[in-house]
């Protein structure tokens, strides 16, 4: 108990970080940054899994996009058919023609969203599909032409485009009438690589990210999630913006681990167990397996889902310290399911025995420092007695924390 009390007050001893008891007991400095302690449990892992950087976590509605509609500036082609010659468009001598139809010159949807058809006037095209525009033209001509039929085509697509941006290049591709998924669009645009510092790397390499922006909303995910988790390869919609970039993921390792440094993920995702292994593992002579901590800033809604009372915290990000006990054999299953995030901080505290040893070593150092001059003086007395021929050497007696030097009286002749 005395030793524990002494160690509890030894804040002046050199350490690589806070003790486990200091972390778990909360802040002792009232002006320090407030943080929450969360024990890693299956419930916590389930909450984390729902809030990973994934596209499906943000764009939950993965239905196919609506049919492509015309927009202002689209170039439209219209062909009108009549059942027989002698009608509105086909003259009586129509037999010399290749067919009972007439092609109207291509035209752009004007700023009012209309196209112009002879004898039908302005036809609304903006926001309508090809079939809807065809039906509108037929309705306008059916009382004037002979059983008119109309074919409307999109000659040149100016709207309903998909924009793909990369580092050093970009492309705009038209949305197809056949629904495509993100990987299909990215491949069609020719984005098989990302430029990084003058070099090119594969889009699916570790550290590649994709941002999808749609209707003012934005979501981010590792590019590997689109490949290895097919649910994230969602449908592309007209007017989507896809941004591809490269940013290696790293975490920091401190405390009783093999390497105290910035460690790259080296993969598109990494579990806590893998992170501990990449950091060199827990040091057998130093680490406390029950005191493994992970520092992370969590979004307020995620913190609330884990049961944290967020009222004492300000702002959208809550400082959270996750703790996991690797003395428990089941702890490794939890660590294998807990996914790391970019810029996480991994810290492993020293075992209590290490702090005890350091304290005892410190006491021995102080004791040796006190004993050194006394030993020197004792040796000097002994040397003097030998020189004088008395042959008596002082003795050193240590009682408790006090040291006495006893010099015997010279012998009587």
Coordinates of C-alpha atoms in Angstrom, one line a residue:
X1 CA 0.0 0.0 0.0
X2 CA 2.8 2.4 0.8
X3 CA 4.5 1.6 -2.5
X4 CA 1.2 2.2 -4.4
X5 CA 0.7 5.5 -2.6
X6 CA 4.2 6.5 -3.5
X7 CA 3.7 5.6 -7.1
X8 CA 0.5 7.4 -7.2
X9 CA 2.3 10.6 -6.4
X10 CA 5.2 10.0 -8.7
X11 CA 4.0 12.3 -11.6
X12 CA 7.5 13.5 -11.9
X13 CA 8.9 10.2 -13.0
X14 CA 9.6 9.7 -16.8
X15 CA 6.8 7.9 -18.7
X16 CA 5.8 7.5 -22.3
X17 CA 2.2 8.5 -21.6
X18 CA -0.6 8.5 -19.1
X19 CA -1.1 5.6 -16.8
X20 CA -4.2 3.5 -17.3
X21 CA -5.7 4.6 -14.0
X22 CA -5.3 8.3 -15.0
X23 CA -7.2 7.6 -18.3
X24 CA -10.0 5.6 -16.7
X25 CA -10.5 8.0 -13.8
X26 CA -11.0 10.9 -16.2
X27 CA -9.4 14.4 -16.2
X28 CA -7.8 15.5 -13.0
X29 CA -7.1 18.9 -14.4
X30 CA -10.5 20.8 -14.6
X31 CA -9.3 23.0 -17.5
X32 CA -8.2 20.0 -19.6
X33 CA -10.2 18.8 -22.6
X34 CA -13.2 16.8 -21.7
X35 CA -13.4 13.3 -23.2
X36 CA -15.6 10.2 -23.0
X37 CA -14.5 6.6 -22.1
X38 CA -16.1 3.8 -24.2
X39 CA -15.4 0.1 -23.7
X40 CA -15.3 -1.8 -26.9
X41 CA -18.2 -4.2 -26.9
X42 CA -20.3 -5.9 -29.7
X43 CA -22.8 -3.1 -29.5
X44 CA -20.1 -0.5 -30.0
X45 CA -18.7 -2.4 -33.0
X46 CA -22.2 -2.6 -34.5
X47 CA -22.7 1.1 -34.2
X48 CA -19.2 1.7 -35.7
X49 CA -20.1 -0.7 -38.6
X50 CA -23.1 1.4 -39.5
X51 CA -21.1 4.6 -39.5
X52 CA -18.0 3.6 -41.5
X53 CA -17.1 5.8 -44.4
X54 CA -19.3 4.0 -46.9
X55 CA -21.6 5.2 -49.7
X56 CA -24.4 2.9 -48.5
X57 CA -24.4 4.5 -45.1
X58 CA -25.3 7.9 -46.7
X59 CA -27.2 7.1 -49.9
X60 CA -29.5 4.4 -48.5
X61 CA -31.9 4.5 -51.4
X62 CA -30.1 2.4 -54.1
X63 CA -33.0 2.2 -56.6
X64 CA -32.2 2.6 -60.3
X65 CA -32.3 6.2 -61.5
X66 CA -35.3 7.6 -63.2
X67 CA -35.5 7.6 -67.0
X68 CA -33.4 10.2 -68.6
X69 CA -35.3 13.4 -69.5
X70 CA -34.6 16.3 -71.8
X71 CA -32.9 19.4 -70.5
X72 CA -32.3 22.9 -71.8
X73 CA -29.6 22.7 -74.6
X74 CA -30.2 19.0 -75.5
X75 CA -30.2 18.4 -79.3
X76 CA -33.4 16.6 -80.3
X77 CA -34.3 14.9 -83.5
X78 CA -37.9 14.3 -84.6
X79 CA -39.3 12.1 -87.4
X80 CA -43.0 12.2 -88.2
X81 CA -44.7 9.3 -90.0
X82 CA -48.1 9.3 -91.7
X83 CA -50.2 6.3 -92.6
X84 CA -50.5 7.3 -96.3
X85 CA -49.5 10.0 -98.7
X86 CA -51.6 13.1 -99.3
X87 CA -51.6 14.0 -95.7
X88 CA -50.1 16.9 -93.8
X89 CA -46.4 16.1 -94.3
X90 CA -46.5 13.5 -97.2
X91 CA -47.6 14.8 -100.6
X92 CA -49.9 12.9 -102.9
X93 CA -47.0 11.8 -105.1
X94 CA -45.4 10.2 -102.0
X95 CA -44.8 7.0 -103.9
X96 CA -41.4 8.4 -105.1
X97 CA -40.3 8.7 -101.5
X98 CA -38.5 6.0 -99.5
X99 CA -41.2 6.0 -96.9
X100 CA -44.2 7.9 -95.6
X101 CA -42.2 10.1 -93.1
X102 CA -40.5 13.4 -92.8
X103 CA -37.5 14.3 -90.7
X104 CA -37.6 17.6 -89.0
X105 CA -34.2 19.4 -88.6
X106 CA -32.4 18.8 -85.3
X107 CA -33.0 21.5 -82.8
X108 CA -32.0 22.3 -79.2
X109 CA -34.4 22.5 -76.3
X110 CA -34.8 26.3 -75.9
X111 CA -34.5 28.3 -72.7
X112 CA -38.2 27.9 -72.1
X113 CA -37.9 24.1 -72.3
X114 CA -39.7 23.7 -75.6
X115 CA -39.1 22.5 -79.2
X116 CA -40.9 23.6 -82.2
X117 CA -42.8 21.2 -84.5
X118 CA -44.5 22.4 -87.8
X119 CA -48.3 22.5 -87.5
X120 CA -48.0 21.5 -83.8
X121 CA -46.4 24.6 -82.4
X122 CA -44.3 24.6 -79.3
X123 CA -44.0 21.2 -77.6
X124 CA -42.8 21.0 -74.0
X125 CA -39.6 18.9 -73.8
X126 CA -38.0 20.0 -70.5
X127 CA -38.3 17.3 -67.9
X128 CA -40.0 14.8 -70.2
X129 CA -38.7 11.5 -71.6
X130 CA -38.6 10.6 -75.3
X131 CA -41.8 8.7 -75.1
X132 CA -43.6 11.6 -73.4
X133 CA -42.5 14.0 -76.0
X134 CA -43.5 11.6 -78.8
X135 CA -47.0 11.3 -77.3
X136 CA -47.3 15.1 -77.0
X137 CA -46.5 15.6 -80.6
X138 CA -48.9 12.9 -81.8
X139 CA -51.6 14.5 -79.7
X140 CA -51.0 17.9 -81.3
X141 CA -51.0 16.4 -84.9
X142 CA -53.7 13.7 -84.7
X143 CA -56.5 16.0 -85.9
X144 CA -54.5 17.3 -88.9
X145 CA -52.2 14.5 -90.1
X146 CA -53.1 11.0 -91.3
X147 CA -52.7 8.7 -88.3
X148 CA -49.4 10.3 -87.3
X149 CA -46.7 8.5 -85.5
X150 CA -43.6 10.2 -84.1
X151 CA -40.0 9.0 -83.2
X152 CA -38.0 11.4 -81.0
X153 CA -34.3 10.8 -80.4
X154 CA -31.6 12.5 -78.4
X155 CA -29.0 13.5 -81.0
X156 CA -26.6 15.3 -78.6
X157 CA -26.8 15.1 -74.8
X158 CA -25.9 18.4 -73.1
X159 CA -27.6 17.7 -69.8
X160 CA -28.0 14.5 -67.7
X161 CA -24.2 14.3 -67.6
X162 CA -22.0 12.6 -65.0
X163 CA -18.8 14.4 -64.0
X164 CA -15.7 12.4 -63.0
X165 CA -12.8 14.4 -61.5
X166 CA -9.4 13.1 -60.6
X167 CA -6.0 14.5 -59.7
X168 CA -4.8 16.0 -62.9
X169 CA -7.7 15.0 -65.2
X170 CA -11.4 15.1 -65.6
X171 CA -14.2 13.9 -67.8
X172 CA -17.9 14.4 -68.5
X173 CA -19.8 11.4 -69.8
X174 CA -23.5 11.2 -70.7
X175 CA -25.7 9.1 -68.5
X176 CA -26.9 6.1 -70.4
X177 CA -30.5 5.1 -70.7
X178 CA -29.5 1.7 -69.3
X179 CA -28.7 2.2 -65.6
X180 CA -25.0 2.0 -64.7
X181 CA -23.2 1.6 -61.4
X182 CA -20.4 3.8 -60.3
X183 CA -17.6 1.4 -61.4
X184 CA -19.2 1.2 -64.8
X185 CA -19.2 5.0 -65.2
X186 CA -15.6 5.3 -63.9
X187 CA -14.4 2.6 -66.3
X188 CA -16.3 4.2 -69.3
X189 CA -14.6 7.5 -68.5
X190 CA -11.2 5.8 -68.6
X191 CA -10.2 6.4 -65.0
X192 CA -8.2 3.2 -64.4
X193 CA -5.4 5.2 -62.5
X194 CA -5.0 8.2 -60.3
X195 CA -2.2 10.7 -60.7
X196 CA 0.0 11.1 -57.6
X197 CA 2.9 13.5 -57.6
X198 CA 3.6 13.0 -61.3
X199 CA 3.2 9.2 -61.1
X200 CA 0.1 7.1 -61.7
X201 CA -1.2 4.4 -59.5
X202 CA -4.1 2.0 -59.8
X203 CA -7.5 3.4 -58.8
X204 CA -8.1 0.5 -56.5
X205 CA -4.8 0.9 -54.7
X206 CA -4.7 1.3 -50.9
X207 CA -5.2 5.0 -50.1
X208 CA -7.6 5.7 -53.0
X209 CA -10.8 7.4 -52.1
X210 CA -14.1 8.2 -53.9
X211 CA -16.4 11.1 -53.1
X212 CA -19.9 11.0 -54.6
X213 CA -21.9 14.3 -54.7
X214 CA -25.6 14.1 -55.5
X215 CA -28.3 16.7 -55.1
X216 CA -26.2 18.8 -52.7
X217 CA -25.3 15.8 -50.6
X218 CA -21.9 14.2 -50.3
X219 CA -20.5 10.9 -49.1
X220 CA -16.9 9.5 -49.0
X221 CA -15.6 6.0 -49.0
X222 CA -12.4 4.1 -49.7
X223 CA -12.3 3.0 -53.3
X224 CA -11.7 -0.6 -52.2
X225 CA -15.2 -0.5 -50.7
X226 CA -16.7 -0.3 -54.1
X227 CA -14.8 -3.4 -55.2
X228 CA -14.8 -5.6 -52.2
X229 CA -18.2 -4.6 -50.8
X230 CA -20.5 -4.7 -53.8
X231 CA -23.3 -2.9 -51.9
X232 CA -21.3 0.3 -52.1
X233 CA -21.2 0.1 -56.0
X234 CA -24.5 1.9 -56.1
X235 CA -26.3 3.2 -59.2
X236 CA -25.0 6.4 -60.9
X237 CA -27.6 9.1 -61.4
X238 CA -27.6 11.9 -64.0
X239 CA -25.8 15.0 -62.8
X240 CA -23.7 13.0 -60.3
X241 CA -20.2 14.3 -59.5
X242 CA -17.6 11.6 -58.7
X243 CA -14.2 12.7 -57.4
X244 CA -11.3 10.3 -57.2
X245 CA -8.2 11.1 -55.1
X246 CA -5.3 9.5 -53.3
X247 CA -4.7 10.0 -49.5
X248 CA -2.8 7.3 -47.6
X249 CA -4.4 6.3 -44.3
X250 CA -2.1 6.3 -41.3
X251 CA -2.4 5.9 -37.5
X252 CA -0.1 6.9 -34.7
X253 CA 1.3 4.3 -32.2
X254 CA 2.5 5.3 -28.7
X255 CA 3.3 3.6 -25.4
X256 CA 4.3 0.0 -24.8
X257 CA 4.3 -1.2 -28.4
X258 CA 7.1 -2.2 -30.7
X259 CA 7.2 0.9 -32.8
X260 CA 6.3 4.4 -31.7
X261 CA 5.7 6.1 -35.0
X262 CA 3.2 7.0 -37.7
X263 CA 2.1 3.7 -39.3
X264 CA 0.5 3.4 -42.8
X265 CA -2.5 1.2 -43.2
X266 CA -1.1 -0.5 -46.3
X267 CA -4.6 -1.7 -47.2
X268 CA -8.0 0.0 -47.9
X269 CA -9.2 -1.0 -44.4
X270 CA -7.5 -2.2 -41.1
X271 CA -8.7 -3.7 -37.9
X272 CA -7.5 -2.8 -34.4
X273 CA -5.9 -6.2 -34.1
X274 CA -4.0 -5.7 -37.4
X275 CA -3.0 -2.2 -36.3
X276 CA -1.5 -3.5 -33.0
X277 CA 0.4 -6.1 -35.1
X278 CA 1.7 -3.5 -37.6
X279 CA 2.9 -1.3 -34.6
X280 CA 5.1 -4.2 -33.5
X281 CA 2.7 -5.8 -31.0
X282 CA 2.6 -5.4 -27.3
X283 CA 5.9 -5.4 -25.5
X284 CA 6.0 -8.5 -23.3
X285 CA 8.2 -6.8 -20.6
X286 CA 6.4 -3.5 -20.5
X287 CA 2.8 -3.5 -21.8
X288 CA -0.4 -4.0 -19.8
X289 CA -2.7 -6.0 -22.2
X290 CA -5.7 -4.7 -20.2
X291 CA -4.8 -1.1 -20.9
X292 CA -5.1 -0.7 -24.7
X293 CA -6.6 2.6 -25.7
X294 CA -7.7 4.2 -29.0
X295 CA -8.1 8.0 -29.3
X296 CA -10.6 9.2 -31.9
X297 CA -12.9 12.2 -32.5
X298 CA -16.4 10.8 -33.2
X299 CA -19.4 12.6 -34.7
X300 CA -22.0 13.6 -32.2
X301 CA -24.7 11.4 -33.6
X302 CA -22.3 8.4 -33.5
X303 CA -21.4 9.1 -29.9
X304 CA -25.1 9.3 -29.0
X305 CA -25.8 6.0 -30.7
X306 CA -23.1 4.4 -28.4
X307 CA -24.9 5.8 -25.3
X308 CA -22.6 8.7 -24.5
X309 CA -24.2 11.7 -22.8
X310 CA -23.1 14.5 -25.2
X311 CA -24.5 17.4 -23.2
X312 CA -21.1 18.3 -21.5
X313 CA -19.4 18.5 -25.0
X314 CA -19.5 21.3 -27.5
X315 CA -19.3 21.1 -31.2
X316 CA -20.0 18.3 -33.7
X317 CA -17.0 16.2 -32.7
X318 CA -16.8 14.3 -29.4
X319 CA -13.3 13.3 -28.1
X320 CA -13.6 9.5 -27.3
X321 CA -11.1 7.1 -25.9
X322 CA -11.9 3.5 -26.6
X323 CA -10.6 0.9 -24.2
X324 CA -10.2 -2.9 -24.8
X325 CA -8.9 -5.6 -22.5
X326 CA -6.6 -8.0 -24.4
X327 CA -6.1 -10.1 -21.2
X328 CA -9.5 -11.4 -22.0
X329 CA -9.2 -14.0 -24.8
X330 CA -12.4 -12.7 -26.3
X331 CA -10.8 -9.3 -26.6
X332 CA -9.0 -10.4 -29.7
X333 CA -12.2 -11.2 -31.5
X334 CA -13.5 -7.7 -30.7
X335 CA -10.2 -6.2 -31.8
X336 CA -10.4 -8.0 -35.1
X337 CA -13.9 -6.6 -35.8
X338 CA -13.1 -3.0 -34.7
X339 CA -12.1 -1.0 -37.8
X340 CA -9.5 1.7 -37.6
X341 CA -10.0 5.2 -39.0
X342 CA -7.5 7.5 -40.6
X343 CA -5.5 9.5 -38.1
X344 CA -6.4 7.3 -35.1
X345 CA -4.0 7.2 -32.1
X346 CA -3.2 3.9 -30.6
X347 CA -1.8 3.9 -27.0
X348 CA -0.8 1.1 -24.7
X349 CA -0.1 1.8 -21.1
X350 CA 2.7 0.3 -19.0
X351 CA 2.0 -2.5 -16.6
X352 CA 2.1 -1.6 -12.9
X353 CA 5.1 -3.8 -12.4
X354 CA 7.1 -1.5 -14.8
X355 CA 6.3 1.6 -12.8
X356 CA 7.2 -0.3 -9.6
X357 CA 10.5 -1.3 -11.0
X358 CA 11.3 2.2 -12.2
X359 CA 10.4 3.6 -8.8
X360 CA 12.7 1.0 -7.0
X361 CA 15.5 1.8 -9.5
X362 CA 15.1 5.4 -8.7
X363 CA 15.4 4.7 -5.0
X364 CA 18.5 2.6 -5.6
X365 CA 20.0 5.4 -7.6
X366 CA 19.4 7.9 -4.8
X367 CA 20.8 5.4 -2.2
X368 CA 23.9 4.8 -4.4
X369 CA 24.3 8.5 -4.8
X370 CA 24.3 8.9 -1.0
X371 CA 26.6 5.9 -0.4
X372 CA 29.2 6.9 -2.9
X373 CA 30.9 9.8 -0.9
X374 CA 30.6 7.8 2.3
X375 CA 32.4 4.9 0.7
X376 CA 35.1 7.3 -0.6
X377 CA 35.6 8.7 2.8
X378 CA 35.8 5.3 4.4
X379 CA 38.4 4.2 1.8
X380 CA 40.4 7.3 2.5
X381 CA 40.4 6.6 6.3
X382 CA 41.4 3.1 5.7
X383 CA 44.3 4.1 3.5
X384 CA 45.5 6.7 6.0
X385 CA 45.5 4.1 8.8
X386 CA 47.4 1.6 6.7
X387 CA 50.0 4.3 5.9
X388 CA 50.3 5.2 9.6
X389 CA 50.7 1.6 10.5
X390 CA 47.7 1.3 12.7
X391 CA 46.1 -1.3 10.4
X392 CA 42.6 -0.2 11.5
X393 CA 40.0 0.4 8.8
X394 CA 36.8 2.3 9.5
X395 CA 33.7 0.3 9.3
X396 CA 30.4 1.5 7.7
X397 CA 27.2 0.6 9.5
X398 CA 23.8 1.3 7.9
X399 CA 20.7 1.4 10.0
X400 CA 17.4 2.1 8.2
X401 CA 18.0 5.2 6.1
X402 CA 21.0 6.4 8.3
X403 CA 24.7 5.5 7.7
X404 CA 27.3 5.6 10.4
X405 CA 31.1 5.5 10.0
X406 CA 32.9 4.0 12.9
X407 CA 36.7 4.6 13.3
X408 CA 38.4 2.3 15.9
X409 CA 40.8 3.8 18.4
X410 CA 44.5 3.3 17.7
X411 CA 46.1 0.4 19.6
X412 CA 47.9 1.2 22.9
X413 CA 51.7 0.5 22.7

